Amino acid sequence: MTPILIALTIGIPWLGAIIVWLMGDRREDLTHWVSILFSIGAAITSVLLLPNASQETALTIPIGGDFGDFTFVADGLGIFLSVIAAVIGSLAVIFSKSYMKGEGSLGRYYAFVLFFIGAMVGLVLSSNLLLIFLFWEITALCSYALISFHNDDPKAVKGGIKALIITSIGGVGLMVGALIVYAYTGSYDINNFLANYSTIPGNILALLAFGFLIAAAAKSAQFPFQTWLPDAMEAPSPISALIHAATMVNAGVYLLARFYPAFKDVPYWSEAVMIVGALSALLAAVMALVSNDLKRVLAYSTVSQLGYMVYAIGTGSVYASQFHLFSHSIFKALLFLSAGAVIHSIGTRNMLEMGGVGKKHPLVKWVFIIGALALAGLPILNGFWSKELILESGLKNGPLWLYIVMVFVAGLTALYTIRCVWLVFFGEPRSDYHAHAIGWEMIAALLPLAGAALVSWLAAGRFSVLLGEKSLPFHAIEPLPYKEMMHEILSLPTLVVMAVITAAILLWVFRKKLEGLINGLKSIRWAAENSFGFEAINNAIVKVTQSTAEALRVTQTGILNWNVFGILASVILLLAILVLGA
Amino acid sequence: MNLPIPLVVLITILCLAGIGLYCLLITRNLIKVVIALQLIVKGAVLAFILAGNMTGQLNLAQSMALTVIVADTIVAVVGLALAVQIRLKTGSLDIKSLSSLKR
Amino acid sequence: MVYVLIGVGILVCALLAILTRRLLLSAAWLALTSALVALMTYLLGAPHIAVIELSVGAGLVTVLFVFAINIAGEDITPLKSLIPKPLAVGSIVLAGGLALFLILRAAGVLNLTPLTNLESAILWEERYLDLLLQIVLIFSGVLGVIGLLANGKHTPDVEEQS
Amino acid sequence: MTSNFLFSSLLLLPFLAAPIVYMLGRSTARNGNVLGISLTRALTVFFLLVEGCLLYLVVKQALSSGGTYLLIGDEPLVFDGIGLILACVVLFLGLMVTLFSIDYMSNEKGEEKFYALLLATIGSIIGLGMSYDLFNLWLWFEAMAISTYLLVAFYNDEPPSLEAGVKYLVQSAVGSALVMFGIAMMFSQTGSTTLTDLWQMTSSEAPLAKIAGVLLIVGFGVKTALVPLHTWLPDAHSQAPSGISAMLSGVVIEAGLVAMLRAISMFGKVDFNWGAILIGFGCLNILVGNLMALRQTQVKRLLAYSSLAHVGYMLLGFGFGMAFGRFEGAAGGFFHLLTHSMMKGLAFLAAGSLLFTLHLSKQEHVPLTLDDLNGASRKYPVAAFALGLAVLGLGGIPPMAGFMSKWQVLVAGVKAENTLMLIVVIFAALNSILSLGYYAPLVNRMYRHEPSTAVEQGNKMPGLMIIPLVILSIAIVVIGIWPSSVQFLTEQAGLSLLYTFFY
């Protein structure tokens, strides 16, 4: 049963992708409906996989040669992520029906969305590193194609290529890691590697560990690769919700979680992971605070929240990181989709031109607030529980100063969230926008997510069983019923965090009286608006490469004599090697 | 001055090839280019005969040298035809005027 | 000694062939080089090649050059070379020197087999495949020349000559 | 006896077919006989199919009775893995190119010469893969070169085309002269030119063999487009008719590489690290090829530069094979040779089909620029899709074949368990990403909404032109998701190559 379900969960969306691509734009309504049908099909099969979770290899396709066996394992971690991908994917597709109405190239749009869903499911269900890398690259390709979907806009094209290249650079880390695993253990299989990692020499294992960290950082937009995610916001909003908030960016965290047991003893690795996570969380939160673009605020907050997850893995709590990933996927998809609804209705992404949208779209206002409160980590929403779990673990297993940073970031999160909600939904309109109606498909996608953001934390116990017993054989994850979780969380440190969050909210409320203080932080504001110089570094690298390429073109003189000289020069070179070498 | 014969031939071959290559480097006339190629090939013919002589396989060397002559005569013919055609189309045999393809 | 003389002769002719400004003279010097090379191959014990080199290298190829030069015309305007001459000379000398050094270091003193058994062997002995392939070469070459000169105003009988 | 017959007919058929095709076309073209010229085209396709059947029979024969050896005079021809993979690649691509060229070349003068020379090129490449005698190898190589000179300079009214032809001819000729010197050097040492003799007679201390090896690498390297020798390639590839660009990039430079490998393989006993030289050139090729392609504005020139980079990947694979005895490397090199020939062939054919519909069919001889591609997908969905598929495959994006072959090459590098090679692997992988910097925008352009003026005014694409594009696209994806489907080819070839080094 499991193998069939796995094949279906990957195959249905891919088949849908081919069909939708071939259908093209001939019949718009049909294209919408076919895509919805296929995405829901994938969602159903992925949910059906849930009861079948097991650590055993479910499906093996022998490829032979240096490609190993393509193996799939439907374990708890994989199934949980594939359910997120397929279910949120189908909600995003449903949302798109209204959002993309009347756009051209719908076939291409839906084909890549469905292709992405299948690839994401494949990525998390596969246990062959080559296959993981393959799906990893396909998700990057889809992300690129969808970011630059409006490819008459140079900004979209640039953002897409930036995302593709940065995530692919991270991919090199994964690729080298996969190759090392194969070269030293003779197989691409993850569980085989986790059982035998101690046979790999220490320095090679370190290379592997840090290679995977680079891969994860690039894919999950962590420090120092975070710059691509904000620029990826040129994508249509459902894509931002699906790929750049709920699924693909989690792949990095997933990778670290999978391989944590092998790497935890590598010197400085855990510390590096924690620092990467904390730095990303901090920098992105500050940038979110000063940005005026609604989607960019959400993108920075995604980077920041992913930083929490990475930090959690560094502290050794894989469970907390995955639980936060679960919560985050829900509330961030909710936030992005409702932001998409607002943007679609108003026609701008600039929050300074909004204001008072809540009066026009009360429903969107309320679901956005639910998502925002979950993001801010207020009880009893799902974000509260998972963030507290991470902070508990950080206090217990990590250095104190990083814990303090993370608590501070929690405060910042509350601050930028409330600022965002305020600017968009409250006050008076700051420009004479015209609010268009919102389609029922959008509502249909938003409501389930809002509901889930309220109650998904109740599944914590089940979730811990799923991760602990039915997956991750080399991880130590104890079942954690939610009563126990409550007990663990409702303790003194949590009150500290709550105090910080309350202070942040008060800071916002009394912002007029604190202008002196805010002015004092102008230099930080300036640095944050310039993304702390990372954008400049990126541009410099691009510029150097391009000018080198341009300079090199001079060597193609087009003159025959110089061409012959090239031949002579290489003869001399090789003869000189002979003289010197022998 | 009593140089061994093979050495003399060897130096002749090397110089012949060198002169040919030198011409390829500095000439700007397409027909001169073909002449230079011919010079290099003459060196190769000599090299084959010398090699055959040194190993006592002269017959083999002769057949190979003959093949070389035939092959490179054909190359020369095609090269000349190209040069003629270029002259007819562009009115020049200068290599510098023949560098529209670059970068 | 004879070899030295011929060798020097070859090199002088070759140099003249590339240094002469007039193309026709160049071709003539090339023919003379070819003749001297033929003489050397004869001395080295390859009479067949000597004959063929003389007829093809000094004869046929020269005729072709004359034809081509007739059509293309003499461009005798002195042109400055595109590569700095010292660089050209330097790299040629360097390459030749390296090659000579390596060859001499590798082979030590070169030996000749005494030229005793100059049998009148059949050419192509045991190399039929090469012979067959030459037909292919000629075929391709002829097609090439026809193709290149297809629209030319003066279509000389170049292809028949080959 | 029958095996010899089959084997020799496999080698002879293209050369018998070429004059027939030429004569037929020649006798009918003068009168403007449409039937005759279509017969010429059909005959070319027919001969290629027959050649394919012969190849199949020879393989069957070789598997059952071991008839893999043919001695003509004292020149051996060996039908081994390398010959097989090269023959398969050249026949497959040749057939695609012929199908493609039927419409592409239909307005050109001298169509019959095109087909005859194409057949001759294919024949010489098949022979080149099987030749086991150094001098004979050179002769096949020369035959291949001479047949392609005219094909490069086919548009003999266009000065740029002639210019490309001259550069190609002169550089090839210099390279081939170097090869001759190398052969003479080896001949002077051993008195024989068969590869087996040379292999057995050279000892580990053979300094002259090293010089000969260097000359052979550089000489054959001109055709293979190793980096300082590559300058003819972008010109020739961009000026030749697109079918020929596909052949040049898809098999001719690979044939040069195979000739080089054959030649080096006889130095297996020489105590010199040939693999390191190949790796060095490989890195240089990858870097220069990618950087040069980055700022190009003409599609065919861009693709030509990317061929440099891909030769680099093959060289890396073979280098890993020779330097570290990594069998995967040699097999991976051949795998990349195979996939590159398909992907680059497809890329050139797809670009050519667009060039044809946008410019050539209107009698405009202008290059296809990147700007011309804007919005091409609307009007020419298949060609745009095929071009996108091909270049993304070249960039190493799964599930296209290029991903798998690059992967196998890099596997060998890591398996060498050598820090320097690990750096080379990372370098190659990073360069693969650099290549996305020019492939990805190219694909993007085709899916824009605003079409370029060229696309708006473009003609309809002939139906026959689409067939090879579709076949090649399918092949690329199938190999990409099922790489073991060609393993029997690549592994045999890898074994054949490394045999002289490690056994």
XYZ file of C-alpha atoms in Angstrom, chain D residues 42-305:
264
model
C 15.408 10.176 -48.808
C 18.419 8.209 -49.942
C 20.603 9.866 -47.301
C 18.139 8.956 -44.579
C 17.881 5.463 -46.005
C 21.637 4.943 -46.005
C 21.886 6.137 -42.442
C 19.174 3.716 -41.397
C 20.937 0.882 -43.187
C 24.141 1.883 -41.447
C 22.293 1.722 -38.148
C 21.061 -1.789 -38.954
C 24.589 -2.812 -39.880
C 25.836 -1.462 -36.598
C 23.229 -3.494 -34.787
C 24.226 -6.633 -36.684
C 27.912 -6.068 -35.980
C 27.177 -5.645 -32.289
C 25.130 -8.819 -32.306
C 27.879 -10.626 -34.135
C 30.483 -9.309 -31.736
C 28.476 -10.457 -28.748
C 27.902 -13.944 -30.098
C 31.140 -14.826 -31.835
C 33.555 -12.149 -30.771
C 34.155 -10.794 -34.237
C 35.509 -7.533 -33.039
C 38.756 -7.457 -34.906
C 39.485 -6.762 -38.535
C 42.887 -6.676 -40.149
C 43.226 -4.853 -43.446
C 46.781 -5.279 -44.591
C 48.533 -4.899 -41.302
C 46.253 -2.188 -40.068
C 43.940 -3.407 -37.367
C 40.446 -2.113 -36.798
C 38.909 -2.954 -33.465
C 35.262 -2.817 -32.602
C 35.339 -2.045 -28.895
C 33.335 0.039 -26.449
C 34.799 3.339 -27.584
C 34.065 2.652 -31.231
C 30.580 1.496 -30.380
C 29.604 4.557 -28.366
C 31.039 6.927 -30.948
C 29.278 5.108 -33.771
C 25.971 5.139 -31.903
C 26.255 8.817 -31.091
C 27.249 9.882 -34.587
C 24.612 7.778 -36.295
C 21.835 8.926 -34.019
C 22.748 12.576 -34.219
C 23.521 12.290 -37.926
C 20.076 10.942 -38.584
C 18.484 13.723 -36.588
C 20.555 16.326 -38.382
C 19.637 14.897 -41.765
C 15.947 14.941 -40.932
C 16.309 18.461 -39.661
C 18.254 19.659 -42.687
C 15.668 18.529 -45.202
C 13.743 21.730 -44.720
C 16.609 23.786 -43.432
C 18.785 23.308 -46.504
C 16.025 23.126 -49.067
C 16.634 26.600 -50.474
C 20.385 26.322 -50.640
C 22.553 25.750 -53.633
C 24.661 22.626 -53.483
C 22.314 20.678 -51.286
C 23.620 17.393 -52.708
C 27.174 18.285 -51.642
C 25.854 18.908 -48.177
C 24.376 15.432 -47.884
C 27.330 13.712 -49.527
C 29.812 15.402 -47.225
C 27.602 14.781 -44.220
C 27.671 11.085 -45.062
C 31.422 11.198 -45.510
C 31.827 12.924 -42.153
C 29.673 10.340 -40.443
C 31.608 7.541 -42.117
C 34.968 8.932 -41.107
C 33.884 9.371 -37.510
C 32.663 5.788 -37.342
C 35.988 4.628 -38.761
C 37.908 6.887 -36.404
C 36.307 5.243 -33.412
C 37.438 1.824 -34.532
C 40.885 2.497 -35.895
C 43.621 0.887 -33.876
C 46.612 2.153 -35.769
C 48.026 5.530 -34.921
C 48.684 6.625 -38.475
C 45.400 5.283 -39.678
C 43.698 7.103 -36.834
C 45.227 10.331 -38.061
C 44.005 9.624 -41.566
C 40.412 9.073 -40.455
C 40.758 12.236 -38.447
C 42.005 14.092 -41.505
C 39.160 12.688 -43.579
C 36.724 13.964 -41.007
C 38.380 17.370 -41.063
C 38.427 17.679 -44.840
C 34.778 16.687 -45.122
C 33.795 19.345 -42.625
C 35.755 22.244 -44.137
C 33.206 22.857 -46.826
C 30.331 22.221 -44.451
C 31.580 25.008 -42.197
C 32.070 27.391 -45.099
C 28.902 26.220 -46.789
C 27.430 29.669 -47.300
C 30.186 30.607 -49.704
C 28.670 33.981 -50.496
C 28.932 35.131 -46.926
C 32.344 36.504 -45.926
C 31.912 35.616 -42.217
C 31.221 32.045 -43.183
C 34.358 31.905 -45.321
C 36.319 33.505 -42.531
C 35.193 30.825 -40.121
C 36.150 28.220 -42.702
C 39.665 29.605 -43.074
C 40.254 29.699 -39.340
C 38.953 26.193 -38.973
C 41.115 24.929 -41.815
C 44.347 26.577 -40.767
C 44.085 25.666 -37.114
C 43.107 22.097 -37.948
C 46.002 21.851 -40.356
C 48.509 23.065 -37.792
C 47.096 20.640 -35.277
C 47.257 17.824 -37.734
C 50.891 18.693 -38.525
C 51.701 18.422 -34.842
C 50.001 15.031 -34.789
C 52.178 13.959 -37.711
C 55.327 14.951 -35.880
C 54.125 13.027 -32.874
C 53.436 9.942 -34.958
C 56.830 10.167 -36.653
C 58.447 10.375 -33.238
C 56.729 7.257 -31.996
C 57.432 5.532 -35.272
C 61.125 6.308 -34.963
C 61.136 4.593 -31.591
C 59.228 1.451 -32.330
C 59.073 1.003 -36.070
C 55.355 0.381 -35.950
C 52.235 2.441 -35.618
C 49.645 -0.026 -34.390
C 48.478 0.946 -30.963
C 49.057 -2.485 -29.470
C 52.644 -2.541 -30.696
C 53.277 0.916 -29.412
C 51.743 0.038 -26.093
C 53.849 -3.075 -25.698
C 57.054 -1.520 -26.902
C 57.050 1.643 -24.826
C 58.495 1.182 -21.411
C 57.863 3.338 -18.388
C 61.085 5.205 -19.122
C 60.350 6.497 -22.580
C 61.057 10.213 -22.652
C 60.471 10.510 -26.364
C 57.016 9.035 -25.806
C 56.263 11.909 -23.486
C 57.134 14.485 -26.132
C 55.121 12.568 -28.695
C 52.250 12.433 -26.229
C 52.363 16.178 -25.741
C 52.346 16.771 -29.484
C 49.430 14.376 -29.931
C 47.450 16.023 -27.127
C 47.928 19.463 -28.612
C 47.364 18.270 -32.164
C 44.148 16.433 -31.487
C 43.359 19.070 -28.886
C 42.841 21.641 -31.621
C 39.822 19.720 -32.836
C 38.744 18.991 -29.271
C 38.896 22.728 -28.493
C 41.143 22.626 -25.455
C 41.331 26.123 -24.188
C 44.148 27.994 -25.799
C 43.411 26.072 -28.992
C 39.699 26.734 -29.025
C 39.569 29.979 -30.981
C 38.231 28.429 -34.183
C 35.271 26.859 -32.460
C 32.921 29.763 -31.734
C 33.399 31.092 -35.241
C 32.878 27.777 -36.980
C 29.920 26.765 -34.843
C 28.147 30.046 -35.267
C 28.678 30.330 -39.010
C 27.978 26.781 -40.164
C 24.448 25.729 -41.112
C 22.700 24.775 -37.863
C 22.653 21.070 -38.616
C 26.395 21.185 -39.062
C 26.806 23.200 -35.875
C 24.995 20.392 -34.133
C 27.283 17.822 -35.738
C 30.421 19.828 -34.980
C 29.515 20.408 -31.400
C 27.792 17.106 -30.841
C 30.276 14.701 -32.388
C 33.188 16.264 -34.228
C 34.867 17.754 -31.189
C 34.088 14.558 -29.305
C 35.646 12.567 -32.127
C 38.766 14.662 -31.686
C 38.641 13.823 -28.015
C 38.267 10.122 -28.733
C 41.211 10.262 -31.128
C 43.237 11.951 -28.416
C 42.252 9.353 -25.852
C 43.097 6.528 -28.221
C 46.476 8.064 -28.824
C 47.177 8.610 -25.139
C 45.961 5.157 -24.280
C 49.058 3.664 -25.886
C 51.177 5.596 -23.383
C 49.587 3.633 -20.582
C 52.912 2.278 -19.475
C 54.731 5.574 -19.658
C 55.492 6.960 -16.256
C 53.731 10.255 -16.729
C 50.514 11.576 -15.308
C 48.444 12.102 -18.455
C 45.311 12.303 -16.366
C 46.615 15.380 -14.584
C 47.122 17.161 -17.907
C 43.573 16.329 -18.905
C 42.241 17.560 -15.572
C 44.214 20.774 -15.939
C 42.841 21.438 -19.395
C 39.402 20.418 -18.158
C 39.360 23.055 -15.437
C 40.620 25.712 -17.825
C 38.005 24.764 -20.391
C 35.158 24.864 -17.914
C 36.139 28.254 -16.569
C 36.923 29.978 -19.852
C 33.961 28.449 -21.660
C 31.502 29.614 -19.045
C 32.952 33.080 -18.669
C 33.067 33.629 -22.414
C 29.497 32.469 -22.811
C 28.254 34.729 -20.043
C 28.232 37.946 -22.051
C 27.357 36.656 -25.506
C 24.465 38.117 -27.408
C 24.235 35.600 -30.246
C 22.545 32.335 -29.455
C 24.726 30.046 -31.538
C 27.910 31.676 -30.292
C 26.745 31.264 -26.727
C 26.084 27.601 -27.323
C 29.471 27.226 -28.975
C 31.254 28.606 -25.930
